[in-house]
Every structure is written in structure tokens, then in C-alpha cells.
Amino acid sequence: MSLPVVLISEEEIQQRVAALAERISNEYGDDDELVLVGVLKGSFIFLADLARKLTIPRTIEFIAVSSYGSGSKSTGAVRLVMDVRGNIEDKHVLIVEDIVDTGHTLKYLIGMLESHRPASVKTCALVRKAERAEVDVNVDYLGFDIGDEWVVGYGLDYAEQNRTLPYIGVVKPTDEFDAFIHAAALWPLLRWIQA
Ligand code: IMP
Ligand code: MG
């Protein structure tokens, strides 16, 4: 299988993450206790880079959700798989997401974390597919807007593959098509073996 085609290069990502970290550091300041809540699994690399570039006091929490449905099709129903461990009451929370697609996950997470009675809840996402939005959800700190395409790398996956690529890439549709053709080509052989 060929490597995904580069959509956002490693250099562009690193520059954008540094700019986001600078903005977040300036806007929160040293007096606030900031809790970064990373959404597993997709945000793990973004969170690691962003957290290390911040210049203000911060702690790390993780949360895990899964959306009902299969493959790349989201049904909009979100289920909490793992809640934050630490106490976030009266603290400033920044949700760190890999990608906002329909927006259902982020909207659910905001409501969920607000029930812990934090001082504030804001959102940070590396990528957003604006034209796919189904619900209105505010992204306070956004890395990049992209079109309606499936992206992988820098934490993002397709069927658990390609999470550790240093760049964000698009999986070529031909890869899946090739796989289909290869599988189809094997059918006559399998039937011949069975016969
Ligand atoms: P939403 O609830 O539709 O906004 O879906 C958000 C979640 O779907 C993200 O947190 C990702 O886990 C996943 N997702 C959506 N689009 C992509 C993509 O292009 N690549 C990888 N994961 C994606
Ligand atoms: Mg995610």
C-alpha cells in the first residue's frame, strides 16, 4: 500500500502548533490552572506537542469516547468510554481534539465536562472539516480547516493505521480500489480450489 499523499506537511503542523501554544499561553496566563483534556486516541500526538510548547502551568487529563456506527460513518450518538480521573472543578479546561467532523463528539464533550463544574471549558482542535458540520460547536483554537476527505497521520487513523505519520495525509481512494480488485481477482482461484 502506498503512503498517504501529504495534505499538511510536518513543518506546517509544527509551526501551527507553536503558534497555537503561544496564543493559549498568552490568553490563559500564569495565574490560571489549565487542565488539558486530550481525547483518546486521536489527540495523543497533538496533545504531546502542544503541551510541551505551552509556557504556562498545565496538567494533563485524558478522556475517551466512541461514536456508535462503523467505519468512517458517524451516527451522531457518542458514548463515554473513559472519564477524566482528576478533579476539574473550578479549573480551566481546554479540550484537545484531533479533528472535528460533524461536531457531535465535541458538542457532547463540552456538555459532559461542564457537568464537572469547571471554571471554564474551551476547545482546541488541530483539524476541522467545516463543510461537514451538523451541529454548531465553537472551536476556540483551530489548527487547520480542510475539505471533506478522510485524513490520517499525526494521531489520526484509518482503521488504526497511519497514526504515527509525522504529517497529515489523505488515503488515496485507489488504495481501497486496488485492494478490492486484488480480492476480486482471487475469487475464481478460490472457487477452483473448492471445486
Ligand atoms: P464528529 O463527532 O463527527 O465530529 O467526529 C469526530 C471524530 O471522528 C474524531 O474525533 C475522529 O476520531 C473521527 N474522524 C472524523 N474524521 C476523521 C478523519 O478524517 N480521519 C480520522 N478520524 C476522523
Ligand atoms: Mg477524535
PDB file of N, CA, C and O and ligand atoms in Angstrom, residues 74 97-105 129 149-151 156-157, ligand 1:
ATOM      1  N   SER A  74     -20.213   8.346  10.969  1.00  0.00           N
ATOM      2  CA  SER A  74     -20.637   8.636  12.329  1.00  0.00           C
ATOM      3  C   SER A  74     -22.158   8.734  12.368  1.00  0.00           C
ATOM      4  O   SER A  74     -22.780   9.292  11.483  1.00  0.00           O
ATOM      5  N   GLU A  97      -8.721  18.108  20.826  1.00  0.00           N
ATOM      6  CA  GLU A  97      -9.243  17.113  19.886  1.00  0.00           C
ATOM      7  C   GLU A  97      -8.368  17.034  18.643  1.00  0.00           C
ATOM      8  O   GLU A  97      -7.741  18.024  18.266  1.00  0.00           O
ATOM      9  N   ASP A  98      -8.344  15.874  18.013  1.00  0.00           N
ATOM     10  CA  ASP A  98      -7.620  15.747  16.758  1.00  0.00           C
ATOM     11  C   ASP A  98      -8.362  16.434  15.622  1.00  0.00           C
ATOM     12  O   ASP A  98      -7.837  17.284  14.934  1.00  0.00           O
ATOM     13  N   ILE A  99      -9.659  16.067  15.479  1.00  0.00           N
ATOM     14  CA  ILE A  99     -10.388  16.553  14.307  1.00  0.00           C
ATOM     15  C   ILE A  99     -11.871  16.723  14.630  1.00  0.00           C
ATOM     16  O   ILE A  99     -12.440  15.935  15.383  1.00  0.00           O
ATOM     17  N   VAL A 100     -12.445  17.781  14.106  1.00  0.00           N
ATOM     18  CA  VAL A 100     -13.893  17.995  14.249  1.00  0.00           C
ATOM     19  C   VAL A 100     -14.525  17.746  12.880  1.00  0.00           C
ATOM     20  O   VAL A 100     -14.209  18.438  11.914  1.00  0.00           O
ATOM     21  N   ASP A 101     -15.369  16.743  12.850  1.00  0.00           N
ATOM     22  CA  ASP A 101     -16.006  16.345  11.594  1.00  0.00           C
ATOM     23  C   ASP A 101     -17.456  16.855  11.624  1.00  0.00           C
ATOM     24  O   ASP A 101     -17.710  18.007  11.297  1.00  0.00           O
ATOM     25  N   THR A 102     -18.403  16.056  12.078  1.00  0.00           N
ATOM     26  CA  THR A 102     -19.790  16.536  12.183  1.00  0.00           C
ATOM     27  C   THR A 102     -19.965  17.483  13.377  1.00  0.00           C
ATOM     28  O   THR A 102     -20.906  18.263  13.422  1.00  0.00           O
ATOM     29  N   GLY A 103     -19.094  17.364  14.367  1.00  0.00           N
ATOM     30  CA  GLY A 103     -19.161  18.198  15.564  1.00  0.00           C
ATOM     31  C   GLY A 103     -19.867  17.534  16.739  1.00  0.00           C
ATOM     32  O   GLY A 103     -19.847  18.063  17.854  1.00  0.00           O
ATOM     33  N   HIS A 104     -20.480  16.378  16.495  1.00  0.00           N
ATOM     34  CA  HIS A 104     -21.231  15.712  17.572  1.00  0.00           C
ATOM     35  C   HIS A 104     -20.343  15.361  18.775  1.00  0.00           C
ATOM     36  O   HIS A 104     -20.735  15.550  19.921  1.00  0.00           O
ATOM     37  N   THR A 105     -19.142  14.855  18.500  1.00  0.00           N
ATOM     38  CA  THR A 105     -18.252  14.435  19.593  1.00  0.00           C
ATOM     39  C   THR A 105     -17.880  15.620  20.476  1.00  0.00           C
ATOM     40  O   THR A 105     -17.991  15.555  21.704  1.00  0.00           O
ATOM     41  N   LYS A 129     -13.354  19.869   9.562  1.00  0.00           N
ATOM     42  CA  LYS A 129     -13.944  19.755   8.218  1.00  0.00           C
ATOM     43  C   LYS A 129     -15.216  20.598   8.234  1.00  0.00           C
ATOM     44  O   LYS A 129     -16.310  20.083   8.479  1.00  0.00           O
ATOM     45  N   GLU A 149     -12.554  15.160   3.273  1.00  0.00           N
ATOM     46  CA  GLU A 149     -11.748  13.995   2.886  1.00  0.00           C
ATOM     47  C   GLU A 149     -11.234  13.313   4.142  1.00  0.00           C
ATOM     48  O   GLU A 149     -11.093  13.951   5.187  1.00  0.00           O
ATOM     49  N   TRP A 150     -10.967  12.017   4.033  1.00  0.00           N
ATOM     50  CA  TRP A 150     -10.507  11.276   5.203  1.00  0.00           C
ATOM     51  C   TRP A 150      -9.006  11.454   5.348  1.00  0.00           C
ATOM     52  O   TRP A 150      -8.254  11.157   4.424  1.00  0.00           O
ATOM     53  N   VAL A 151      -8.579  11.956   6.494  1.00  0.00           N
ATOM     54  CA  VAL A 151      -7.151  12.201   6.687  1.00  0.00           C
ATOM     55  C   VAL A 151      -6.566  11.303   7.777  1.00  0.00           C
ATOM     56  O   VAL A 151      -7.261  10.879   8.699  1.00  0.00           O
ATOM     57  N   LEU A 156      -4.095  10.770  13.780  1.00  0.00           N
ATOM     58  CA  LEU A 156      -5.330  10.339  13.095  1.00  0.00           C
ATOM     59  C   LEU A 156      -5.136   9.004  12.385  1.00  0.00           C
ATOM     60  O   LEU A 156      -4.065   8.734  11.840  1.00  0.00           O
ATOM     61  N   ASP A 157      -6.200   8.216  12.377  1.00  0.00           N
ATOM     62  CA  ASP A 157      -6.083   6.879  11.780  1.00  0.00           C
ATOM     63  C   ASP A 157      -7.153   6.600  10.739  1.00  0.00           C
ATOM     64  O   ASP A 157      -8.173   7.286  10.668  1.00  0.00           O
TER      65      ASP A 157
HETATM   66  P1  IMP B   1     -17.511  14.013  14.787  1.00  0.00           P
HETATM   67  O1  IMP B   1     -18.260  13.630  16.027  1.00  0.00           O
HETATM   68  O2  IMP B   1     -18.285  13.661  13.530  1.00  0.00           O
HETATM   69  O3  IMP B   1     -17.060  15.443  14.769  1.00  0.00           O
HETATM   70  O4  IMP B   1     -16.288  13.045  14.677  1.00  0.00           O
HETATM   71  C1  IMP B   1     -15.143  13.266  15.302  1.00  0.00           C
HETATM   72  C2  IMP B   1     -14.292  12.021  15.386  1.00  0.00           C
HETATM   73  O5  IMP B   1     -14.361  11.188  14.206  1.00  0.00           O
HETATM   74  C3  IMP B   1     -12.880  12.461  15.512  1.00  0.00           C
HETATM   75  O6  IMP B   1     -12.531  12.665  16.858  1.00  0.00           O
HETATM   76  C4  IMP B   1     -12.127  11.306  14.879  1.00  0.00           C
HETATM   77  O7  IMP B   1     -11.881  10.317  15.845  1.00  0.00           O
HETATM   78  C5  IMP B   1     -13.063  10.771  13.819  1.00  0.00           C
HETATM   79  N1  IMP B   1     -12.745  11.330  12.496  1.00  0.00           N
HETATM   80  C6  IMP B   1     -13.511  12.157  11.754  1.00  0.00           C
HETATM   81  N2  IMP B   1     -12.938  12.446  10.589  1.00  0.00           N
HETATM   82  C7  IMP B   1     -11.750  11.806  10.570  1.00  0.00           C
HETATM   83  C8  IMP B   1     -10.659  11.731   9.601  1.00  0.00           C
HETATM   84  O8  IMP B   1     -10.667  12.312   8.504  1.00  0.00           O
HETATM   85  N3  IMP B   1      -9.613  10.949   9.965  1.00  0.00           N
HETATM   86  C9  IMP B   1      -9.545  10.283  11.146  1.00  0.00           C
HETATM   87  N4  IMP B   1     -10.520  10.345  12.077  1.00  0.00           N
HETATM   88  C10 IMP B   1     -11.623  11.091  11.794  1.00  0.00           C
END
